[in-house]
Amino acid sequence: MVQGITELLPISSTAHMRIVPALLGWRDPGSAFSAAMQLAALAAVISYFWQDVRRLAVGSVSAIGRRQFADPDLRMAIWIALATLPIMLAGVLLSDSLNACHSPFRALPVIGWACVAMAMLMALTEILARHRRRVENAALLDALLIGLAQVGALIPGVSRSGSTLTAALALGFGREEAARFSFLLGIPAITLAGSKELWELHKANLDMYGWSVLALGLVVASISAFAAIWALMRVLERFSAWPFVLYRGALGVLLLVALANDWLI
């Protein structure tokens, strides 16, 4: 449930997957488990944005068949693919460090400072950005910049949703449009990360009990992730990103205070 709810909200699922075990005295599950659980978020995103996903897939195939390479759907699909390259390359280069349970990237102080930094950046976009542009008016540069911002999600506390949403808001997209763009752009990255870790679990000879536990987790995470998308879109539609700014800031400050006073190890 923690993974499903926090994966698609701009509050960092990886941070919560480190903080919750630390509070309960459990071992860090490592990024491999979190990445495999991302497939639940993938199912939620595709089901919630099914019309967009179907239009891009069918429109792209149809455009290629007709040799209409300037088709908007094909163009957007290509841009999303290109925007996925930065996080894919960074993930491959840093995989050994990221997947280690005691990786410096997963240290609680890093998470605390990342939460505070992202809260400040998101607050700036709420104050300074225009929030008027639509996804249909996006350009290749927009996709590439948001794709570069997505690389920050490799650091726990930053959040893939948070980094891409903040980048889209900074580029002037409306709040709902920024979230939509963020989710569509995240589909390839989530698919690649989740599939890679499933293959790693297969190579590690995970037993049937382990697969059954993972399957149960994916089902629960899918349901909670869908609810999280619905809640996020309602909040952005009726209010703004400020509730997430305040939550992230408070979470980061509390975590740093707890670490400074040895309340959390």
Coordinates of C-alpha atoms in Angstrom, one line a residue:
M1 CA 0.0 0.0 0.0
V2 CA 2.8 2.4 0.8
Q3 CA 4.5 1.7 -2.5
G4 CA 1.3 2.0 -4.5
I5 CA 0.1 5.3 -2.8
T6 CA 3.5 7.1 -2.9
E7 CA 4.8 5.9 -6.3
L8 CA 2.5 8.2 -8.3
L9 CA 2.2 11.0 -5.8
P10 CA 5.0 13.6 -6.0
I11 CA 6.3 12.6 -2.5
S12 CA 8.9 9.8 -3.4
S13 CA 7.9 6.2 -3.0
T14 CA 11.6 5.2 -2.5
A15 CA 11.9 7.6 0.4
H16 CA 8.8 6.1 2.1
M17 CA 10.1 2.5 1.4
R18 CA 13.2 3.5 3.4
I19 CA 11.5 5.5 6.1
V20 CA 8.7 3.0 6.9
P21 CA 11.1 0.0 7.5
A22 CA 13.4 2.3 9.5
L23 CA 10.5 3.3 11.8
L24 CA 9.4 -0.3 12.2
G25 CA 12.8 -1.7 12.7
W26 CA 12.8 -3.7 9.4
R27 CA 15.8 -4.0 7.0
D28 CA 15.9 -1.8 3.9
P29 CA 14.3 -3.9 1.2
G30 CA 16.6 -2.3 -1.4
S31 CA 15.7 -0.6 -4.7
A32 CA 15.1 -3.9 -6.5
F33 CA 11.9 -4.7 -4.6
S34 CA 10.7 -1.1 -5.1
A35 CA 11.4 -1.2 -8.8
A36 CA 9.6 -4.5 -9.3
M37 CA 6.6 -3.0 -7.4
Q38 CA 6.6 -0.1 -10.0
L39 CA 4.8 -2.5 -12.3
A40 CA 1.7 -2.0 -10.1
A41 CA 2.0 1.8 -10.8
L42 CA 2.3 1.0 -14.5
A43 CA -1.0 -0.9 -14.5
A44 CA -2.7 2.0 -12.7
V45 CA -1.3 4.6 -15.1
I46 CA -2.3 2.7 -18.2
S47 CA -5.8 2.0 -16.9
Y48 CA -6.4 5.6 -15.7
F49 CA -5.0 7.2 -18.9
W50 CA -6.2 4.5 -21.2
Q51 CA -7.7 6.9 -23.7
D52 CA -4.3 8.7 -24.1
V53 CA -2.3 5.5 -24.1
R54 CA -4.6 3.9 -26.7
R55 CA -4.6 7.0 -28.9
L56 CA -0.8 7.2 -28.9
A57 CA -0.3 3.5 -29.6
V58 CA -2.9 3.1 -32.3
G59 CA -2.2 6.5 -33.8
S60 CA 1.5 5.9 -34.0
V61 CA 1.1 2.5 -35.7
S62 CA -1.4 3.9 -38.1
A63 CA 0.8 6.8 -38.9
I64 CA 3.8 4.5 -39.6
G65 CA 1.6 2.4 -41.9
R66 CA 0.5 5.5 -43.8
R67 CA 4.0 6.9 -43.8
Q68 CA 2.8 10.1 -42.1
F69 CA 5.8 10.7 -40.0
A70 CA 4.6 14.2 -39.0
D71 CA 1.5 12.7 -37.2
P72 CA 1.1 14.3 -33.7
D73 CA 0.6 11.0 -32.0
L74 CA 3.7 9.4 -33.6
R75 CA 5.7 12.5 -32.8
M76 CA 4.7 12.4 -29.2
A77 CA 5.5 8.7 -28.9
I78 CA 8.9 9.3 -30.3
W79 CA 9.5 12.2 -27.9
I80 CA 8.5 10.1 -25.0
A81 CA 11.0 7.4 -26.1
L82 CA 13.8 9.9 -26.5
A83 CA 13.0 11.5 -23.1
T84 CA 13.3 8.0 -21.5
L85 CA 17.0 7.6 -22.7
P86 CA 18.6 9.8 -19.9
I87 CA 17.1 7.8 -17.0
M88 CA 17.7 4.5 -18.8
L89 CA 21.4 5.3 -19.3
A90 CA 21.8 6.6 -15.7
G91 CA 20.0 3.6 -14.3
V92 CA 22.4 1.2 -16.1
L93 CA 25.5 3.1 -15.1
L94 CA 24.4 3.4 -11.4
S95 CA 22.7 0.1 -11.1
D96 CA 25.3 -1.5 -8.8
S97 CA 25.2 1.4 -6.4
L98 CA 21.4 1.9 -6.5
N99 CA 20.5 -1.8 -5.9
A100 CA 22.7 -2.1 -2.8
C101 CA 20.8 -2.0 0.5
H102 CA 23.5 0.1 2.1
S103 CA 24.0 2.4 -0.9
P104 CA 24.9 6.0 0.0
F105 CA 22.1 7.0 -2.4
R106 CA 19.6 5.4 0.0
A107 CA 21.0 7.0 3.2
L108 CA 18.3 8.7 5.3
P109 CA 20.1 12.1 5.5
V110 CA 20.1 12.1 1.6
I111 CA 16.4 11.4 1.6
G112 CA 15.7 14.2 4.1
W113 CA 17.6 16.8 2.2
A114 CA 16.2 15.7 -1.1
C115 CA 12.6 16.0 0.3
V116 CA 13.4 19.6 1.4
A117 CA 15.1 20.6 -1.8
M118 CA 12.2 19.2 -4.0
A119 CA 9.6 21.0 -1.8
M120 CA 11.4 24.3 -2.4
L121 CA 11.6 23.7 -6.2
M122 CA 7.9 22.7 -6.4
A123 CA 7.0 25.8 -4.3
L124 CA 8.9 28.0 -6.8
T125 CA 7.0 26.5 -9.7
E126 CA 3.7 27.2 -8.0
I127 CA 4.6 30.8 -7.4
L128 CA 6.4 31.7 -10.6
A129 CA 5.0 29.4 -13.4
R130 CA 2.1 30.4 -15.6
H131 CA 0.2 27.0 -15.7
R132 CA -1.4 27.6 -19.1
R133 CA 0.1 25.2 -21.6
R134 CA -1.4 21.9 -22.8
V135 CA 0.3 18.6 -23.6
E136 CA -0.9 18.9 -27.2
N137 CA 1.3 22.1 -27.5
A138 CA 4.4 20.4 -26.1
A139 CA 7.7 20.5 -28.1
L140 CA 10.6 18.1 -28.3
L141 CA 12.6 20.4 -26.0
D142 CA 9.9 20.1 -23.3
A143 CA 10.0 16.3 -23.4
L144 CA 13.8 16.2 -23.2
L145 CA 13.9 18.6 -20.3
I146 CA 11.3 16.7 -18.4
G147 CA 13.2 13.5 -19.3
L148 CA 16.4 14.9 -17.8
A149 CA 14.5 15.9 -14.7
Q150 CA 13.3 12.3 -14.4
V151 CA 16.9 11.2 -13.8
G152 CA 16.7 12.9 -10.4
A153 CA 14.2 10.2 -9.4
L154 CA 17.1 7.8 -9.0
I155 CA 17.9 9.6 -5.7
P156 CA 15.4 8.6 -2.9
G157 CA 13.4 11.6 -1.8
V158 CA 13.3 13.3 -5.2
S159 CA 10.4 11.2 -6.7
R160 CA 9.9 10.5 -10.4
S161 CA 6.5 12.0 -10.3
G162 CA 7.7 14.9 -8.3
S163 CA 10.7 15.7 -10.5
T164 CA 8.8 15.4 -13.8
L165 CA 5.7 17.3 -12.4
T166 CA 7.9 20.1 -11.2
A167 CA 9.7 20.3 -14.5
A168 CA 6.4 20.4 -16.4
L169 CA 5.0 23.1 -14.2
A170 CA 8.2 25.1 -14.6
L171 CA 7.8 24.9 -18.4
G172 CA 4.3 26.5 -18.0
F173 CA 2.0 23.5 -18.3
G174 CA -1.3 23.6 -16.4
R175 CA -1.3 21.5 -13.3
E176 CA -3.5 18.7 -14.6
E177 CA -1.7 18.8 -18.0
A178 CA 1.7 18.6 -16.2
A179 CA 0.5 15.5 -14.2
R180 CA -0.8 13.9 -17.4
F181 CA 2.5 14.6 -19.3
S182 CA 4.4 13.3 -16.3
F183 CA 2.5 10.0 -16.2
L184 CA 2.6 9.4 -19.9
L185 CA 6.4 10.1 -20.0
G186 CA 6.9 7.7 -17.1
I187 CA 5.4 4.6 -18.8
P188 CA 8.5 3.5 -20.6
A189 CA 10.8 4.1 -17.6
I190 CA 8.5 2.3 -15.2
T191 CA 8.1 -0.6 -17.6
L192 CA 11.9 -0.9 -18.1
A193 CA 12.8 -0.7 -14.4
G194 CA 10.1 -3.1 -13.3
S195 CA 10.8 -5.6 -16.0
K196 CA 14.5 -5.6 -15.3
E197 CA 14.0 -6.3 -11.6
L198 CA 11.6 -9.1 -12.3
W199 CA 14.3 -10.7 -14.5
E200 CA 16.8 -10.2 -11.7
L201 CA 14.4 -12.0 -9.3
H202 CA 14.0 -14.8 -11.8
K203 CA 17.8 -15.2 -12.1
A204 CA 18.0 -15.2 -8.3
N205 CA 15.8 -18.3 -8.3
L206 CA 13.0 -16.7 -6.2
D207 CA 10.9 -19.5 -4.8
M208 CA 7.1 -19.9 -5.3
Y209 CA 6.4 -18.4 -1.9
G210 CA 8.4 -15.3 -2.8
W211 CA 6.6 -15.0 -6.1
S212 CA 3.2 -15.3 -4.4
V213 CA 4.1 -12.6 -1.9
L214 CA 5.3 -10.3 -4.7
A215 CA 2.0 -11.0 -6.7
L216 CA -0.1 -10.1 -3.6
G217 CA 1.9 -6.9 -3.2
L218 CA 1.4 -6.0 -6.9
V219 CA -2.3 -6.4 -6.6
V220 CA -2.6 -4.3 -3.5
A221 CA -0.2 -1.7 -4.9
S222 CA -2.2 -1.5 -8.2
I223 CA -5.4 -0.7 -6.3
S224 CA -3.8 1.9 -4.1
A225 CA -1.9 3.4 -7.0
F226 CA -5.1 3.9 -9.0
A227 CA -6.6 5.6 -5.9
A228 CA -3.5 7.8 -5.6
I229 CA -3.8 9.0 -9.3
W230 CA -7.5 9.8 -8.8
A231 CA -6.7 11.8 -5.6
L232 CA -3.7 13.6 -7.2
M233 CA -5.8 14.7 -10.2
R234 CA -8.6 16.0 -8.0
V235 CA -6.2 17.9 -5.8
L236 CA -4.5 19.5 -8.8
E237 CA -7.8 20.3 -10.4
R238 CA -9.4 22.0 -7.4
F239 CA -6.4 23.3 -5.5
S240 CA -2.7 23.2 -6.5
A241 CA 0.5 21.4 -5.7
W242 CA 0.8 23.1 -2.4
P243 CA -0.4 20.2 -0.2
F244 CA 2.4 18.1 -1.6
V245 CA 4.9 20.9 -1.1
L246 CA 4.0 21.2 2.6
Y247 CA 4.0 17.4 3.1
R248 CA 7.4 17.0 1.4
G249 CA 8.9 19.9 3.4
A250 CA 7.5 18.7 6.7
L251 CA 8.7 15.1 6.0
G252 CA 12.2 16.2 5.2
V253 CA 12.5 18.5 8.2
L254 CA 11.1 15.9 10.6
L255 CA 13.4 13.2 9.2
L256 CA 16.5 15.5 9.5
V257 CA 15.5 16.5 13.1
A258 CA 14.9 12.8 14.0
L259 CA 18.4 11.9 12.6
A260 CA 20.1 14.8 14.4
N261 CA 18.6 13.7 17.7
D262 CA 19.2 10.0 17.2
W263 CA 15.5 9.2 17.2
L264 CA 16.0 7.3 14.0
I265 CA 18.9 5.2 12.9

